[in-house]
Amino acid sequence: MNNEGYQKYYVPDQSPWPLVGAIALFFIALGAGFYVIDMSKDQSGWGGYMLLLGIAILFVMLYGWFKNVVDESMSGLYSAQMDRSFKQGMSWFIVSEIMFFAALIGALLYARFIAVPWLGGASNNEMTGAILWPNFEAVWPLLTTPGGTETQAMGWGLPLINTMILITSSITLHFAHTAIEQNKRGQLTGMLLVTLILGVIFLGLQGYEYILAYRDLGLRLDSGIYGNTFFILTGFHGMHVLLGALILFFVLLRVLKGHFTAEKHFAFQAGAWYWHFVDVVWVIVFCLVYVF
């Protein structure tokens, strides 16, 4: 058989990391659920500990799996076809993330433009508000639920600062990408570090925003549909920023170790794709949640 023109395609050995990752996600989901229940009842329980255990297992999985992939790449086991497979995999992963956020944004739009007006008597539901909730006002943000729960809307001043921070981080990451293509290691390291610092600042300000929401505004997860959609959309986005920051941190460590060349740097490219995606999603979330 003539194999001329064929490329080698490395097939890794069986790995325990997918199973470890599944266990981590199980504890994270279960722990987060019990933790929210415990918070709503103002009592302590095992939810927080299970959540921390899941996060710890997830970090172990990420370290181990990333290390295996890096070792394989640096050993020259990956061909051009393998790189194309990585790019396709990352592309489809981002597509799945787009669908995830589309579902959350769709839930927000449904609640805002269909469910809440219906509760106020819109369309053919005129008797709904008059009989069930005579004093209910169908406005958005929904600051008073039909059950009487009251809250305050989050302003857009601090989120606007966070928006500027994320947009700036995309610009610095672009300069880092340009630097790696031109083999400017100093600029690459500096711009990547600045991007990472901006991401950490974003997360810190979002944490401060949540403190203000709970302490000063009475805006909580149990504050009706407005509180639900606010924390679910911004919270899940914050988790994605954290994941993107972790990816860029690993990339920075590899840059400091002398990894990547102008021709071969897909790990950096994948992290950049993900970071830009997260930034674009935030601009949409900012407009829908805070502005309009």
mmCIF file of C-alpha atoms in Angstrom:
data_model
loop_
_atom_site.group_PDB
_atom_site.id
_atom_site.type_symbol
_atom_site.label_atom_id
_atom_site.label_comp_id
_atom_site.label_asym_id
_atom_site.label_seq_id
_atom_site.Cartn_x
_atom_site.Cartn_y
_atom_site.Cartn_z
ATOM 1 C CA MET A 1 0.000 0.000 0.000
ATOM 2 C CA ASN A 2 1.384 3.409 -0.951
ATOM 3 C CA ASN A 3 1.267 5.802 2.060
ATOM 4 C CA GLU A 4 2.854 8.690 0.214
ATOM 5 C CA GLY A 5 1.000 11.951 0.912
ATOM 6 C CA TYR A 6 -0.543 10.692 4.161
ATOM 7 C CA GLN A 7 0.125 12.384 7.501
ATOM 8 C CA LYS A 8 0.522 10.660 10.820
ATOM 9 C CA TYR A 9 -2.375 11.092 13.233
ATOM 10 C CA TYR A 10 -1.523 10.592 16.881
ATOM 11 C CA VAL A 11 -4.088 8.601 18.881
ATOM 12 C CA PRO A 12 -3.522 9.061 22.629
ATOM 13 C CA ASP A 13 -3.715 6.266 25.162
ATOM 14 C CA GLN A 14 -6.786 5.816 27.325
ATOM 15 C CA SER A 15 -7.067 8.702 29.773
ATOM 16 C CA PRO A 16 -8.718 8.964 33.210
ATOM 17 C CA TRP A 17 -9.264 12.725 32.885
ATOM 18 C CA PRO A 18 -12.717 12.678 31.204
ATOM 19 C CA LEU A 19 -14.041 10.548 34.083
ATOM 20 C CA VAL A 20 -12.359 12.807 36.642
ATOM 21 C CA GLY A 21 -13.933 15.825 34.930
ATOM 22 C CA ALA A 22 -17.379 14.201 35.013
ATOM 23 C CA ILE A 23 -17.015 13.553 38.750
ATOM 24 C CA ALA A 24 -15.952 17.170 39.285
ATOM 25 C CA LEU A 25 -18.969 18.515 37.384
ATOM 26 C CA PHE A 26 -21.266 16.189 39.344
ATOM 27 C CA PHE A 27 -20.072 17.585 42.673
ATOM 28 C CA ILE A 28 -20.157 21.166 41.343
ATOM 29 C CA ALA A 29 -23.762 20.839 40.129
ATOM 30 C CA LEU A 30 -24.952 19.038 43.252
ATOM 31 C CA GLY A 31 -23.032 21.314 45.594
ATOM 32 C CA ALA A 32 -24.205 24.490 43.871
ATOM 33 C CA GLY A 33 -27.821 23.336 44.056
ATOM 34 C CA PHE A 34 -27.661 22.503 47.760
ATOM 35 C CA TYR A 35 -25.714 25.707 48.435
ATOM 36 C CA VAL A 36 -28.456 27.856 46.873
ATOM 37 C CA ILE A 37 -31.072 25.974 48.899
ATOM 38 C CA ASP A 38 -29.051 26.515 52.081
ATOM 39 C CA MET A 39 -28.709 30.229 51.314
ATOM 40 C CA SER A 40 -32.440 30.609 50.705
ATOM 41 C CA LYS A 41 -33.118 29.039 54.112
ATOM 42 C CA ASP A 42 -30.332 31.034 55.839
ATOM 43 C CA GLN A 43 -28.753 27.874 57.149
ATOM 44 C CA SER A 44 -25.432 26.116 56.758
ATOM 45 C CA GLY A 45 -25.133 22.728 55.109
ATOM 46 C CA TRP A 46 -22.946 20.499 52.978
ATOM 47 C CA GLY A 47 -23.647 22.303 49.713
ATOM 48 C CA GLY A 48 -20.717 24.709 49.964
ATOM 49 C CA TYR A 49 -18.269 21.937 50.852
ATOM 50 C CA MET A 50 -19.441 19.779 47.963
ATOM 51 C CA LEU A 51 -19.078 22.762 45.617
ATOM 52 C CA LEU A 52 -15.501 23.405 46.801
ATOM 53 C CA LEU A 53 -14.678 19.713 46.438
ATOM 54 C CA GLY A 54 -15.959 19.714 42.861
ATOM 55 C CA ILE A 55 -13.937 22.824 42.020
ATOM 56 C CA ALA A 56 -10.797 21.259 43.536
ATOM 57 C CA ILE A 57 -11.270 18.065 41.501
ATOM 58 C CA LEU A 58 -11.844 20.185 38.399
ATOM 59 C CA PHE A 59 -8.534 21.998 38.922
ATOM 60 C CA VAL A 60 -6.745 18.658 39.310
ATOM 61 C CA MET A 61 -8.339 17.457 36.073
ATOM 62 C CA LEU A 62 -7.391 20.624 34.197
ATOM 63 C CA TYR A 63 -3.786 20.466 35.380
ATOM 64 C CA GLY A 64 -3.389 16.779 34.558
ATOM 65 C CA TRP A 65 -5.096 16.926 31.176
ATOM 66 C CA PHE A 66 -3.357 20.117 30.090
ATOM 67 C CA LYS A 67 -0.004 18.637 31.132
ATOM 68 C CA ASN A 68 -0.569 15.532 29.032
ATOM 69 C CA VAL A 69 -1.524 17.565 25.958
ATOM 70 C CA VAL A 70 1.442 19.916 26.381
ATOM 71 C CA ASP A 71 3.864 17.014 26.761
ATOM 72 C CA GLU A 72 2.472 15.365 23.624
ATOM 73 C CA SER A 73 2.698 18.607 21.654
ATOM 74 C CA MET A 74 6.259 19.381 22.751
ATOM 75 C CA SER A 75 7.279 15.806 21.875
ATOM 76 C CA GLY A 76 6.336 16.434 18.242
ATOM 77 C CA LEU A 77 3.498 13.913 18.205
ATOM 78 C CA TYR A 78 0.997 16.266 16.564
ATOM 79 C CA SER A 79 0.795 16.711 12.797
ATOM 80 C CA ALA A 80 -0.885 19.445 10.773
ATOM 81 C CA GLN A 81 -4.000 17.274 10.539
ATOM 82 C CA MET A 82 -4.048 17.015 14.338
ATOM 83 C CA ASP A 83 -3.873 20.798 14.557
ATOM 84 C CA ARG A 84 -6.859 21.054 12.205
ATOM 85 C CA SER A 85 -8.756 18.645 14.444
ATOM 86 C CA PHE A 86 -7.985 20.817 17.458
ATOM 87 C CA LYS A 87 -9.235 23.904 15.626
ATOM 88 C CA GLN A 88 -12.455 22.139 14.598
ATOM 89 C CA GLY A 89 -12.994 20.933 18.156
ATOM 90 C CA MET A 90 -12.490 24.402 19.609
ATOM 91 C CA SER A 91 -14.777 25.919 16.987
ATOM 92 C CA TRP A 92 -17.599 23.513 17.798
ATOM 93 C CA PHE A 93 -17.057 24.085 21.522
ATOM 94 C CA ILE A 94 -17.564 27.822 21.012
ATOM 95 C CA VAL A 95 -20.676 27.103 18.911
ATOM 96 C CA SER A 96 -22.079 25.071 21.815
ATOM 97 C CA GLU A 97 -21.350 27.988 24.141
ATOM 98 C CA ILE A 98 -23.213 30.317 21.780
ATOM 99 C CA MET A 99 -26.246 28.018 22.002
ATOM 100 C CA PHE A 100 -25.940 27.988 25.810
ATOM 101 C CA PHE A 101 -26.015 31.766 26.095
ATOM 102 C CA ALA A 102 -28.708 31.995 23.407
ATOM 103 C CA ALA A 103 -30.949 29.871 25.649
ATOM 104 C CA LEU A 104 -30.319 32.098 28.673
ATOM 105 C CA ILE A 105 -30.857 35.284 26.679
ATOM 106 C CA GLY A 106 -33.992 33.751 25.151
ATOM 107 C CA ALA A 107 -35.345 33.086 28.662
ATOM 108 C CA LEU A 108 -34.703 36.730 29.583
ATOM 109 C CA LEU A 109 -36.460 38.022 26.466
ATOM 110 C CA TYR A 110 -39.406 35.660 26.984
ATOM 111 C CA ALA A 111 -39.859 36.779 30.565
ATOM 112 C CA ARG A 112 -39.509 40.445 29.677
ATOM 113 C CA PHE A 113 -41.668 40.672 26.566
ATOM 114 C CA ILE A 114 -44.165 37.809 26.984
ATOM 115 C CA ALA A 115 -44.528 36.385 30.504
ATOM 116 C CA VAL A 116 -44.520 39.625 32.514
ATOM 117 C CA PRO A 117 -46.934 41.464 30.159
ATOM 118 C CA TRP A 118 -49.262 38.465 30.282
ATOM 119 C CA LEU A 119 -49.278 38.603 34.081
ATOM 120 C CA GLY A 120 -50.256 42.241 33.740
ATOM 121 C CA GLY A 121 -53.219 41.389 31.528
ATOM 122 C CA ALA A 122 -51.770 41.844 28.046
ATOM 123 C CA SER A 123 -53.142 40.001 25.009
ATOM 124 C CA ASN A 124 -56.137 37.860 25.977
ATOM 125 C CA ASN A 125 -55.164 37.734 29.672
ATOM 126 C CA GLU A 126 -57.006 40.880 30.735
ATOM 127 C CA MET A 127 -58.702 39.194 33.696
ATOM 128 C CA THR A 128 -55.487 37.625 34.997
ATOM 129 C CA GLY A 129 -54.132 40.771 36.614
ATOM 130 C CA ALA A 130 -57.515 42.103 37.667
ATOM 131 C CA ILE A 131 -58.516 38.941 39.538
ATOM 132 C CA LEU A 132 -55.242 37.467 40.776
ATOM 133 C CA TRP A 133 -53.007 40.520 41.236
ATOM 134 C CA PRO A 134 -55.046 43.729 41.073
ATOM 135 C CA ASN A 135 -52.101 45.932 42.117
ATOM 136 C CA PHE A 136 -49.498 44.249 39.927
ATOM 137 C CA GLU A 137 -47.645 46.523 37.482
ATOM 138 C CA ALA A 138 -46.106 44.818 34.439
ATOM 139 C CA VAL A 139 -42.849 46.756 34.010
ATOM 140 C CA TRP A 140 -39.215 45.813 33.496
ATOM 141 C CA PRO A 141 -37.134 45.562 35.590
ATOM 142 C CA LEU A 142 -39.815 43.796 37.613
ATOM 143 C CA LEU A 143 -39.155 45.382 41.011
ATOM 144 C CA THR A 144 -42.291 44.023 42.678
ATOM 145 C CA THR A 145 -43.376 40.454 41.973
ATOM 146 C CA PRO A 146 -47.025 39.307 42.032
ATOM 147 C CA GLY A 147 -46.221 37.745 45.409
ATOM 148 C CA GLY A 148 -45.101 41.099 46.819
ATOM 149 C CA THR A 149 -41.311 40.603 46.823
ATOM 150 C CA GLU A 150 -39.625 43.971 46.320
ATOM 151 C CA THR A 151 -36.130 44.778 45.090
ATOM 152 C CA GLN A 152 -34.181 47.511 43.312
ATOM 153 C CA ALA A 153 -32.658 47.547 39.841
ATOM 154 C CA MET A 154 -28.887 47.429 39.371
ATOM 155 C CA GLY A 155 -27.471 50.577 37.779
ATOM 156 C CA TRP A 156 -25.171 50.428 34.776
ATOM 157 C CA GLY A 157 -22.299 52.604 36.050
ATOM 158 C CA LEU A 158 -20.081 49.858 37.475
ATOM 159 C CA PRO A 159 -20.996 47.371 34.709
ATOM 160 C CA LEU A 160 -20.028 50.017 32.135
ATOM 161 C CA ILE A 161 -16.567 50.191 33.704
ATOM 162 C CA ASN A 162 -16.367 46.401 33.517
ATOM 163 C CA THR A 163 -17.405 46.549 29.866
ATOM 164 C CA MET A 164 -14.567 48.961 29.086
ATOM 165 C CA ILE A 165 -12.171 46.666 30.946
ATOM 166 C CA LEU A 166 -13.161 43.610 28.898
ATOM 167 C CA ILE A 167 -13.030 45.478 25.605
ATOM 168 C CA THR A 168 -9.562 46.748 26.530
ATOM 169 C CA SER A 169 -8.501 43.194 27.378
ATOM 170 C CA SER A 170 -9.514 42.065 23.883
ATOM 171 C CA ILE A 171 -7.308 44.805 22.416
ATOM 172 C CA THR A 172 -4.297 43.840 24.543
ATOM 173 C CA LEU A 173 -4.818 40.178 23.646
ATOM 174 C CA HIS A 174 -4.842 41.120 19.962
ATOM 175 C CA PHE A 175 -1.486 42.857 20.436
ATOM 176 C CA ALA A 176 -0.200 39.695 22.142
ATOM 177 C CA HIS A 177 -1.386 37.630 19.173
ATOM 178 C CA THR A 178 0.363 39.997 16.788
ATOM 179 C CA ALA A 179 3.517 39.716 18.883
ATOM 180 C CA ILE A 180 3.606 35.912 18.780
ATOM 181 C CA GLU A 181 3.194 35.959 14.989
ATOM 182 C CA GLN A 182 6.147 38.374 14.762
ATOM 183 C CA ASN A 183 8.174 36.437 17.355
ATOM 184 C CA LYS A 184 8.308 39.403 19.769
ATOM 185 C CA ARG A 185 8.485 37.495 23.030
ATOM 186 C CA GLY A 186 8.693 40.559 25.282
ATOM 187 C CA GLN A 187 5.566 42.163 23.851
ATOM 188 C CA LEU A 188 3.815 38.807 23.910
ATOM 189 C CA THR A 189 4.509 38.281 27.611
ATOM 190 C CA GLY A 190 3.606 41.844 28.570
ATOM 191 C CA MET A 191 0.350 42.069 26.649
ATOM 192 C CA LEU A 192 -0.745 38.617 27.798
ATOM 193 C CA LEU A 193 -0.051 39.547 31.415
ATOM 194 C CA VAL A 194 -2.011 42.804 31.051
ATOM 195 C CA THR A 195 -4.937 40.864 29.543
ATOM 196 C CA LEU A 196 -4.917 38.473 32.474
ATOM 197 C CA ILE A 197 -4.790 41.305 35.014
ATOM 198 C CA LEU A 198 -7.745 43.031 33.326
ATOM 199 C CA GLY A 199 -9.723 39.781 33.524
ATOM 200 C CA VAL A 200 -9.005 39.476 37.244
ATOM 201 C CA ILE A 201 -10.070 43.101 37.778
ATOM 202 C CA PHE A 202 -13.326 42.369 35.924
ATOM 203 C CA LEU A 203 -14.063 39.428 38.218
ATOM 204 C CA GLY A 204 -13.220 41.471 41.306
ATOM 205 C CA LEU A 205 -15.566 44.283 40.285
ATOM 206 C CA GLN A 206 -18.322 41.798 39.487
ATOM 207 C CA GLY A 207 -17.919 40.283 42.945
ATOM 208 C CA TYR A 208 -18.180 43.785 44.440
ATOM 209 C CA GLU A 209 -21.300 44.384 42.330
ATOM 210 C CA TYR A 210 -22.902 41.250 43.784
ATOM 211 C CA ILE A 211 -22.111 42.456 47.312
ATOM 212 C CA LEU A 212 -23.819 45.766 46.546
ATOM 213 C CA ALA A 213 -26.802 43.935 45.060
ATOM 214 C CA TYR A 214 -27.335 41.729 48.105
ATOM 215 C CA ARG A 215 -26.436 44.293 50.787
ATOM 216 C CA ASP A 216 -27.832 47.571 49.460
ATOM 217 C CA LEU A 217 -30.417 46.765 46.782
ATOM 218 C CA GLY A 218 -32.069 43.637 48.114
ATOM 219 C CA LEU A 219 -31.384 42.076 44.711
ATOM 220 C CA ARG A 220 -31.050 38.334 45.254
ATOM 221 C CA LEU A 221 -31.610 35.083 43.435
ATOM 222 C CA ASP A 222 -35.025 34.826 45.081
ATOM 223 C CA SER A 223 -36.062 38.368 44.046
ATOM 224 C CA GLY A 224 -38.425 37.143 41.366
ATOM 225 C CA ILE A 225 -37.735 36.754 37.658
ATOM 226 C CA TYR A 226 -35.574 39.892 37.518
ATOM 227 C CA GLY A 227 -33.215 38.601 40.208
ATOM 228 C CA ASN A 228 -33.163 35.149 38.603
ATOM 229 C CA THR A 229 -32.240 36.351 35.129
ATOM 230 C CA PHE A 230 -29.772 38.943 36.446
ATOM 231 C CA PHE A 231 -27.689 36.512 38.473
ATOM 232 C CA ILE A 232 -27.956 33.584 36.064
ATOM 233 C CA LEU A 233 -26.823 35.597 33.026
ATOM 234 C CA THR A 234 -24.107 37.641 34.715
ATOM 235 C CA GLY A 235 -23.039 34.762 36.965
ATOM 236 C CA PHE A 236 -22.617 32.225 34.181
ATOM 237 C CA HIS A 237 -20.749 34.813 32.149
ATOM 238 C CA GLY A 238 -18.486 35.431 35.132
ATOM 239 C CA MET A 239 -17.760 31.695 35.274
ATOM 240 C CA HIS A 240 -16.745 31.826 31.620
ATOM 241 C CA VAL A 241 -14.451 34.788 32.284
ATOM 242 C CA LEU A 242 -12.861 32.787 35.099
ATOM 243 C CA LEU A 243 -12.361 29.820 32.772
ATOM 244 C CA GLY A 244 -10.906 32.084 30.084
ATOM 245 C CA ALA A 245 -8.546 33.640 32.634
ATOM 246 C CA LEU A 246 -7.371 30.166 33.697
ATOM 247 C CA ILE A 247 -6.698 29.236 30.070
ATOM 248 C CA LEU A 248 -4.707 32.433 29.523
ATOM 249 C CA PHE A 249 -2.805 31.809 32.766
ATOM 250 C CA PHE A 250 -1.707 28.379 31.538
ATOM 251 C CA VAL A 251 -0.787 29.935 28.188
ATOM 252 C CA LEU A 252 1.291 32.594 29.974
ATOM 253 C CA LEU A 253 3.163 29.915 31.909
ATOM 254 C CA ARG A 254 3.967 28.164 28.641
ATOM 255 C CA VAL A 255 5.126 31.438 27.092
ATOM 256 C CA LEU A 256 7.479 31.979 30.040
ATOM 257 C CA LYS A 257 8.860 28.465 29.503
ATOM 258 C CA GLY A 258 9.644 29.304 25.874
ATOM 259 C CA HIS A 259 6.821 27.345 24.266
ATOM 260 C CA PHE A 260 5.111 28.375 20.991
ATOM 261 C CA THR A 261 6.541 29.663 17.756
ATOM 262 C CA ALA A 262 5.258 32.062 15.113
ATOM 263 C CA GLU A 263 4.083 29.086 13.058
ATOM 264 C CA LYS A 264 2.832 26.756 15.814
ATOM 265 C CA HIS A 265 0.811 28.277 18.659
ATOM 266 C CA PHE A 266 -2.673 26.804 18.583
ATOM 267 C CA ALA A 267 -3.051 26.728 22.395
ATOM 268 C CA PHE A 268 -2.605 30.492 22.425
ATOM 269 C CA GLN A 269 -4.992 30.820 19.491
ATOM 270 C CA ALA A 270 -7.663 28.741 21.212
ATOM 271 C CA GLY A 271 -7.412 30.840 24.366
ATOM 272 C CA ALA A 272 -7.675 34.028 22.308
ATOM 273 C CA TRP A 273 -10.751 32.756 20.445
ATOM 274 C CA TYR A 274 -12.448 31.919 23.729
ATOM 275 C CA TRP A 275 -11.555 35.250 25.329
ATOM 276 C CA HIS A 276 -12.869 37.273 22.399
ATOM 277 C CA PHE A 277 -16.067 35.198 22.444
ATOM 278 C CA VAL A 278 -16.566 35.905 26.151
ATOM 279 C CA ASP A 279 -16.044 39.627 25.523
ATOM 280 C CA VAL A 280 -18.633 39.745 22.730
ATOM 281 C CA VAL A 281 -21.152 37.894 24.904
ATOM 282 C CA TRP A 282 -20.612 40.392 27.707
ATOM 283 C CA VAL A 283 -21.399 43.341 25.446
ATOM 284 C CA ILE A 284 -24.721 41.665 24.562
ATOM 285 C CA VAL A 285 -25.457 40.813 28.213
ATOM 286 C CA PHE A 286 -24.589 44.360 29.287
ATOM 287 C CA CYS A 287 -27.006 45.872 26.759
ATOM 288 C CA LEU A 288 -29.891 43.522 27.582
ATOM 289 C CA VAL A 289 -29.512 43.325 31.358
ATOM 290 C CA TYR A 290 -28.338 46.805 32.316
ATOM 291 C CA VAL A 291 -29.172 49.284 29.558
ATOM 292 C CA PHE A 292 -32.341 48.426 27.648
#
